[in-house]
XYZ file of C-alpha atoms in Angstrom:
515
model
C -15.095 6.270 -3.240
C -16.471 4.530 -6.179
C -19.796 2.513 -5.245
C -19.554 -1.258 -5.930
C -22.662 -3.418 -6.771
C -23.396 -6.892 -7.983
C -25.891 -7.945 -10.650
C -26.975 -11.171 -12.211
C -28.797 -9.227 -14.807
C -28.303 -10.121 -18.652
C -25.879 -7.653 -20.422
C -28.127 -6.261 -22.972
C -30.748 -4.960 -20.636
C -28.251 -3.261 -18.360
C -28.278 0.550 -18.475
C -24.900 2.086 -17.725
C -22.412 4.338 -19.410
C -20.063 1.491 -20.640
C -19.668 -2.220 -20.465
C -15.789 -3.407 -19.755
C -14.840 -6.685 -21.351
C -11.397 -8.546 -21.442
C -9.427 -9.270 -24.335
C -6.151 -11.200 -24.192
C -3.130 -11.505 -26.406
C -3.515 -14.578 -28.327
C -0.501 -17.206 -28.435
C 1.386 -17.775 -31.550
C -1.060 -20.911 -32.163
C -3.943 -18.359 -32.201
C -2.189 -16.285 -35.021
C -1.278 -13.832 -32.232
C -4.374 -11.874 -32.641
C -6.654 -10.549 -29.727
C -8.687 -13.043 -27.993
C -12.108 -12.418 -26.564
C -12.045 -13.896 -22.819
C -15.185 -15.215 -20.806
C -17.659 -12.713 -19.625
C -18.058 -11.046 -22.797
C -20.043 -13.886 -24.696
C -23.266 -11.706 -24.913
C -21.221 -8.810 -26.711
C -19.629 -11.316 -29.102
C -22.853 -12.993 -30.014
C -24.225 -9.483 -31.019
C -21.513 -8.749 -33.131
C -22.152 -12.192 -34.914
C -19.000 -13.856 -33.118
C -16.917 -11.355 -35.054
C -15.928 -9.338 -31.764
C -12.161 -10.281 -31.947
C -11.851 -9.379 -35.525
C -13.463 -6.072 -35.054
C -11.088 -5.152 -32.092
C -8.055 -6.449 -33.996
C -9.195 -3.988 -36.832
C -9.241 -1.147 -34.432
C -5.846 -1.885 -33.412
C -6.370 -3.980 -30.396
C -3.949 -6.735 -29.533
C -4.794 -7.753 -26.061
C -1.572 -6.310 -24.535
C -1.726 -5.827 -20.668
C -3.334 -2.164 -20.173
C -4.496 -1.626 -23.505
C -7.997 0.099 -23.874
C -10.081 -0.156 -26.947
C -13.606 1.612 -27.041
C -16.085 0.607 -29.531
C -19.874 1.327 -29.938
C -21.898 -1.121 -28.206
C -23.875 -3.560 -30.670
C -27.667 -3.077 -31.560
C -30.127 -4.125 -28.742
C -27.764 -3.083 -25.889
C -29.024 -0.288 -23.532
C -25.331 0.838 -22.794
C -23.851 2.926 -25.526
C -20.138 1.889 -25.244
C -17.954 -1.215 -24.754
C -14.535 -0.938 -23.316
C -12.184 -3.740 -24.049
C -9.368 -3.814 -21.692
C -6.071 -5.953 -22.558
C -5.109 -8.863 -20.070
C -1.697 -9.467 -21.628
C -0.740 -12.878 -23.272
C -2.699 -16.029 -22.560
C -0.408 -18.681 -21.115
C -2.363 -21.424 -23.064
C -5.325 -21.589 -24.855
C -8.565 -21.319 -23.107
C -6.674 -20.664 -19.560
C -8.194 -18.086 -17.321
C -6.359 -14.848 -16.309
C -4.994 -14.910 -13.260
C -6.273 -12.817 -10.526
C -3.547 -10.080 -10.641
C -4.294 -9.709 -14.543
C -7.878 -9.244 -13.584
C -7.027 -6.765 -10.839
C -4.804 -4.674 -13.197
C -7.238 -4.764 -16.078
C -10.193 -3.801 -13.927
C -7.936 -0.736 -12.653
C -6.959 0.408 -16.068
C -10.822 0.328 -17.091
C -12.055 2.021 -14.109
C -9.381 4.733 -14.755
C -10.343 5.164 -18.480
C -13.949 5.619 -17.381
C -13.229 8.701 -15.122
C -16.209 11.012 -15.181
C -18.546 8.181 -15.873
C -21.503 7.626 -13.716
C -21.810 3.817 -13.961
C -19.861 0.879 -15.606
C -20.600 -2.590 -15.939
C -17.546 -5.100 -15.485
C -18.133 -8.122 -17.473
C -14.570 -9.592 -16.776
C -13.975 -13.380 -16.194
C -15.139 -14.218 -12.671
C -15.312 -17.778 -12.385
C -14.752 -17.880 -8.397
C -14.963 -15.723 -5.731
C -11.305 -14.768 -5.877
C -11.805 -13.493 -9.565
C -14.674 -11.394 -8.303
C -12.705 -10.041 -5.494
C -9.851 -9.270 -7.687
C -12.060 -7.325 -10.171
C -13.746 -5.473 -7.153
C -10.519 -4.538 -5.737
C -8.926 -3.327 -9.008
C -11.918 -1.268 -9.910
C -11.907 0.440 -6.495
C -8.201 1.020 -6.447
C -8.092 1.994 -10.125
C -10.856 4.691 -9.745
C -8.940 6.478 -7.001
C -8.065 10.216 -7.449
C -6.595 12.752 -5.215
C -8.140 16.228 -5.975
C -8.758 17.868 -2.662
C -6.290 20.605 -3.545
C -7.446 21.363 -7.023
C -9.577 24.358 -7.928
C -10.418 25.941 -4.753
C -12.897 28.519 -3.924
C -10.949 31.344 -5.767
C -12.322 33.506 -8.568
C -13.685 30.821 -11.323
C -12.758 28.045 -8.918
C -16.300 26.573 -8.263
C -16.983 26.418 -11.823
C -13.797 24.566 -12.750
C -14.472 22.125 -9.887
C -17.987 21.448 -11.250
C -16.337 20.581 -14.776
C -13.659 18.562 -13.589
C -14.062 14.891 -14.142
C -14.444 12.824 -10.972
C -13.545 9.064 -10.421
C -16.012 6.559 -11.898
C -19.253 6.806 -9.533
C -20.300 3.095 -9.601
C -18.949 -0.004 -10.731
C -21.336 -3.291 -11.396
C -19.943 -6.498 -11.399
C -22.076 -8.546 -13.538
C -22.547 -12.278 -13.888
C -21.573 -12.661 -9.813
C -24.134 -14.483 -7.837
C -24.897 -11.741 -5.293
C -26.465 -14.308 -2.788
C -23.657 -16.618 -2.728
C -21.687 -16.343 0.581
C -18.142 -16.860 -0.889
C -18.635 -14.058 -3.651
C -20.274 -11.913 -1.325
C -17.390 -12.107 1.182
C -14.877 -11.766 -1.325
C -16.401 -8.417 -2.652
C -16.850 -7.154 0.833
C -13.163 -8.018 1.755
C -12.075 -6.185 -1.460
C -14.184 -3.023 -0.439
C -12.916 -2.724 3.253
C -9.101 -3.179 1.978
C -9.434 -0.891 -0.978
C -11.156 1.857 0.957
C -8.352 1.806 3.785
C -5.426 1.281 1.072
C -7.204 4.664 -0.722
C -7.111 6.280 2.925
C -3.456 5.597 2.893
C -2.995 7.168 -0.509
C -4.830 10.177 0.607
C -2.554 10.459 3.604
C 0.640 10.045 1.502
C -0.638 12.729 -1.022
C -1.658 15.298 1.480
C 1.020 18.103 1.662
C 3.131 18.365 4.625
C 1.912 21.580 5.818
C -1.501 19.991 6.445
C -0.246 16.535 7.651
C 2.409 17.069 10.373
C 2.692 14.283 13.317
C 0.124 15.691 15.317
C -2.376 16.016 12.484
C -1.588 12.226 11.266
C -2.098 11.124 15.018
C -5.510 13.095 15.130
C -6.474 10.899 11.877
C -5.471 7.735 13.503
C -7.519 8.575 16.598
C -10.648 9.210 14.849
C -10.417 6.109 12.489
C -9.907 4.089 15.843
C -13.104 5.662 17.349
C -14.995 4.745 14.264
C -13.871 1.245 14.210
C -13.556 0.219 18.011
C -9.781 0.219 17.881
C -7.730 1.032 21.243
C -5.547 4.027 20.518
C -2.597 5.623 22.540
C -0.743 8.882 21.524
C 2.401 9.772 23.069
C 3.392 13.313 22.641
C 6.781 15.186 23.318
C 6.260 15.050 26.934
C 5.437 11.469 27.258
C 7.998 10.506 24.680
C 10.557 12.263 26.852
C 9.454 10.744 29.956
C 9.284 7.324 28.516
C 13.021 7.911 27.045
C 12.317 7.685 23.325
C 15.485 9.215 22.378
C 15.290 8.151 18.803
C 11.874 9.623 18.003
C 12.590 12.802 20.073
C 16.222 13.042 18.215
C 14.661 13.205 14.832
C 11.941 15.556 15.480
C 14.094 18.102 17.342
C 14.596 20.464 14.520
C 10.874 20.775 13.874
C 8.320 23.090 15.156
C 5.831 20.331 14.817
C 6.404 17.978 17.706
C 6.799 13.958 17.075
C 4.287 11.596 18.138
C 4.170 7.637 18.798
C 0.801 6.272 17.999
C -0.318 2.806 19.296
C -3.183 1.263 17.491
C -4.541 -1.980 19.108
C -6.975 -4.384 17.469
C -8.095 -7.265 19.376
C -10.306 -10.293 18.622
C -11.922 -12.542 21.283
C -11.051 -15.405 18.808
C -7.457 -14.648 18.606
C -4.534 -17.123 19.201
C -1.840 -14.919 17.680
C -0.533 -11.381 18.018
C 0.985 -9.474 15.155
C 2.724 -6.064 15.611
C 3.058 -3.882 12.583
C 5.472 -0.742 12.702
C 5.626 1.903 10.180
C 8.136 4.843 9.567
C 5.972 8.164 9.744
C 8.421 10.849 8.715
C 5.459 13.617 7.684
C 8.374 15.478 5.738
C 12.022 14.721 5.330
C 14.413 17.450 4.701
C 17.337 15.363 5.686
C 17.766 17.421 8.817
C 21.159 19.110 9.112
C 22.514 16.443 6.418
C 20.247 18.388 3.922
C 19.185 16.682 1.052
C 20.275 18.262 -2.286
C 18.156 19.966 -4.594
C 15.792 17.558 -6.625
C 15.551 15.127 -3.559
C 12.990 17.293 -1.443
C 9.971 17.465 -3.686
C 8.224 14.230 -2.862
C 9.409 13.920 0.666
C 6.013 14.015 1.903
C 5.753 10.365 1.255
C 8.363 9.443 3.825
C 5.361 8.376 5.965
C 4.139 5.907 3.619
C 5.144 3.044 5.998
C 3.040 4.476 8.844
C 0.217 4.906 6.339
C 0.323 1.396 5.409
C 0.428 0.121 9.042
C -2.682 2.358 9.884
C -4.603 1.104 6.992
C -3.768 -2.265 7.415
C -4.962 -2.323 11.299
C -8.265 -0.507 10.490
C -8.767 -3.163 7.597
C -8.139 -5.996 9.971
C -10.788 -4.502 12.453
C -13.283 -3.810 9.437
C -12.587 -7.477 8.406
C -13.242 -8.828 12.034
C -10.158 -11.143 11.572
C -9.216 -13.629 14.567
C -5.942 -12.374 15.272
C -4.692 -9.643 17.572
C -2.882 -6.711 15.514
C -1.059 -3.844 17.138
C 0.246 -0.951 14.821
C 3.068 1.333 15.936
C 3.231 4.756 13.808
C 6.413 6.305 14.680
C 5.806 10.182 13.540
C 8.239 12.884 13.278
C 9.334 15.656 10.960
C 12.791 15.852 10.066
C 13.982 19.556 9.754
C 17.078 21.511 10.102
C 17.102 24.233 12.787
C 19.328 25.442 15.758
C 17.708 22.552 17.735
C 18.157 19.773 15.266
C 20.054 16.700 15.978
C 23.657 17.151 14.631
C 26.090 14.686 12.916
C 28.240 13.474 15.674
C 25.411 13.847 18.333
C 24.660 10.458 20.345
C 21.164 9.528 20.864
C 19.890 7.225 23.940
C 17.247 5.095 22.458
C 14.151 3.643 24.142
C 15.926 0.124 24.393
C 18.815 1.799 26.248
C 21.202 1.490 23.562
C 23.253 4.647 22.133
C 23.487 5.566 18.745
C 25.923 7.817 17.212
C 24.246 9.739 14.323
C 26.498 10.129 11.543
C 24.170 11.367 9.121
C 20.938 12.923 10.138
C 19.232 11.780 6.693
C 19.358 8.217 7.990
C 16.521 9.241 10.347
C 13.949 6.622 9.627
C 15.868 3.772 11.331
C 16.173 5.801 14.564
C 12.232 6.363 14.853
C 11.706 2.730 13.752
C 14.252 1.537 16.451
C 12.244 3.094 19.343
C 8.899 1.533 17.983
C 10.484 -1.719 17.444
C 11.633 -2.003 20.922
C 8.164 -0.883 22.175
C 6.493 -3.401 20.228
C 8.774 -6.022 21.459
C 7.874 -5.220 25.041
C 4.466 -6.818 24.264
C 6.191 -10.165 22.934
C 4.011 -10.556 19.756
C 4.285 -13.714 17.589
C 5.979 -11.714 15.063
C 6.894 -8.089 14.250
C 6.745 -6.502 10.628
C 8.175 -2.855 10.023
C 7.403 -1.063 6.887
C 9.406 1.895 5.730
C 10.536 4.008 3.012
C 13.909 3.605 4.210
C 16.695 3.577 1.911
C 17.543 5.074 -1.716
C 19.919 1.654 -2.023
C 16.896 -0.598 -2.076
C 15.486 1.544 -5.142
C 18.761 1.168 -6.906
C 18.686 -2.754 -6.263
C 14.993 -3.494 -7.138
C 13.840 -0.519 -9.056
C 10.474 1.426 -8.490
C 7.694 -1.163 -8.155
C 9.297 -3.989 -5.781
C 10.101 -3.954 -2.324
C 12.616 -5.662 -0.489
C 11.953 -8.140 2.341
C 14.792 -9.025 5.281
C 14.007 -10.962 8.293
C 15.775 -12.616 11.218
C 13.936 -16.068 10.342
C 14.119 -17.387 6.621
C 10.890 -19.349 7.089
C 9.029 -16.113 8.105
C 10.786 -14.103 5.169
C 9.238 -16.707 2.911
C 5.839 -16.272 4.277
C 5.728 -12.870 4.076
C 6.961 -13.120 0.436
C 4.129 -15.599 -0.040
C 1.556 -12.938 1.388
C 2.885 -10.197 -1.024
C 2.625 -12.516 -3.923
C -0.891 -13.566 -3.167
C -1.728 -9.870 -2.552
C -0.446 -8.969 -6.001
C 2.412 -6.766 -4.582
C 5.898 -7.300 -6.258
C 8.351 -8.133 -3.657
C 11.890 -10.028 -3.239
C 13.683 -11.554 -0.529
C 17.007 -9.968 0.775
C 19.731 -10.966 2.814
C 21.091 -9.736 6.156
C 24.826 -10.430 5.660
C 26.752 -10.542 8.935
C 29.872 -8.960 7.866
C 28.024 -5.671 6.959
C 27.268 -5.359 10.820
C 31.075 -4.311 11.706
C 30.770 -1.158 9.484
C 28.325 0.172 12.134
C 30.715 0.120 14.859
C 30.993 3.275 16.770
C 34.097 4.408 19.071
C 31.818 6.452 21.215
C 28.296 4.833 21.393
C 26.902 1.175 21.126
C 26.266 1.515 17.317
C 26.322 4.263 14.530
C 23.440 4.994 12.455
C 25.368 4.413 9.270
C 27.584 1.693 7.775
C 29.324 0.790 4.681
C 27.734 2.620 1.764
C 27.609 -0.473 -0.795
C 24.615 -2.547 0.411
C 22.979 0.358 2.348
C 19.555 -1.234 2.290
C 20.915 -4.328 4.077
C 22.996 -2.177 6.609
C 19.700 -0.432 7.582
C 18.054 -3.856 7.983
C 20.969 -4.935 10.033
C 20.477 -1.666 12.328
C 16.986 -2.329 12.861
C 17.608 -5.999 13.933
C 19.507 -4.398 17.036
C 16.324 -3.173 18.182
C 14.076 -6.184 17.953
C 13.534 -8.183 21.122
C 15.317 -11.352 21.927
C 13.455 -14.344 20.385
C 11.031 -12.462 18.392
C 10.238 -13.096 14.957
C 10.934 -9.941 12.630
C 10.698 -8.885 9.122
C 11.595 -5.631 7.426
C 9.819 -4.276 4.382
C 11.836 -1.397 2.521
C 9.008 0.167 0.178
C 11.009 2.964 -0.812
C 10.912 2.118 -4.666
C 7.148 1.441 -4.708
C 5.554 3.748 -1.936
C 5.365 6.868 -4.547
C 4.750 6.649 -8.217
C 6.334 9.548 -10.028
C 5.561 8.196 -13.502
C 2.382 7.820 -15.097
C -0.263 5.677 -13.808
C -0.385 1.794 -14.531
C -2.673 -0.977 -13.794
C -4.606 0.024 -10.499
C -1.767 2.009 -9.583
C -2.053 5.981 -9.581
C 0.507 8.702 -10.006
C 1.590 9.603 -6.334
C 1.006 7.714 -3.172
C 0.244 4.020 -3.833
C -0.478 2.315 -0.506
C 2.270 -0.160 -1.020
C 2.537 -2.774 1.559
C -1.080 -2.355 2.874
C -2.230 -5.417 1.004
C 0.549 -7.708 2.275
C 0.066 -6.769 5.883
C -3.790 -7.626 5.648
C -2.962 -10.814 3.656
C -0.420 -11.819 6.316
C -2.950 -10.960 9.079
C -5.678 -13.275 7.359
C -2.972 -16.133 7.110
C -2.261 -15.800 10.738
C -6.008 -15.690 11.824
C -6.703 -18.812 9.763
C -3.594 -20.697 11.113
C -1.715 -20.744 7.781
C 0.931 -18.893 9.247
C 2.472 -21.152 12.171
């Protein structure tokens, strides 16, 4: 993990590999050229006020994600200046928003992989700005290389020569003794570290992360951070009647688990429950996925990873709210013991489900966990899942959908996502789609109408939320795993989608912002 430090020293005297400054894309009134933003005054002065012109000569425009490198001016002890684009300024002298700062810091941190130390001189006028830069730098510096260049012949030398992540990020111009700034940076560190832990889990190959292994990781983290943990194995699940989780895991040699993580605060007045889909590998089961759809299915536990990370982050931040995380873990495999299309499962709630498609398995494990969460009567439940391809078709690969049984709560979750910097969109739960899940042999089928499939899945889950309990469902199938190139602070591979939204929701609840 990249180290994070604060400094009030003058830029010219700082020793580092690079200084990161921000440049915005000027408006038409500013002739459309790059505009140097606050934080880089010392660099601009050393260039005799011509820094914007020098950058433009080098091809810089200030576009979001753009990186321009140039030699540091005479008198600086740092050899390199890295100008990172913040995007178009909304108006002259307007400060960049926190998400723009977060993304710029992430781009810079990634561009400086292999460096020992970088100084971030981005605009940080308040604690929120400092927190955004800190978070962006820590998330952008992330890399997953645990499986690269092992101890085979020549492997050690290759590993020694491979670029690692940026070792240290220094936030300059931040009053390190100011309580608000210090708290913002400490928060950013805790959230980023846990989000990066979620990314590690998502990126871990399924032969090394089965349900039992995931549960062991959760147990170790719980012990470290004073979180109460309970793990139900196959025998305990069978005794309790968790037919959904057992049915999905029936075809695998690796048995399923239900993990309960409980963070409690003596100051808490509210209780939130987070429920995560944790399919450590999804082959589709007997309804086998076609070729080309299996390769990234290690990421089907991204919801459980997000819930796990959010509970640990809440504990590290000492939030005045009780947070319970439920990780519904199973591996969906085809075999002679696997659940078949046409089978009927008796769920933990007592309802029966006709399984028409074994590749609609996430809703089955979530159903058992949702009912278990409901038994504790929390003030609200939020489930997170890479649930449907239909949601990807609807919202693309960077936005998750939010469904809920309460419009006000859905709006609150959306607000939390926006404040956290995670693209999300409110989705409906049309009642007419419920009829498509009627079954002739069971209480409900696990499939309904094909069109609007993401909404159908949400309606299915709603059936397993206790009466009178406020609930929201986040379908993160699009943004959970980035198959394209990295952007902003988002790497290729596991992203940790929804972690920051859950943490922000917990913070709002703790502070009383959420009723």
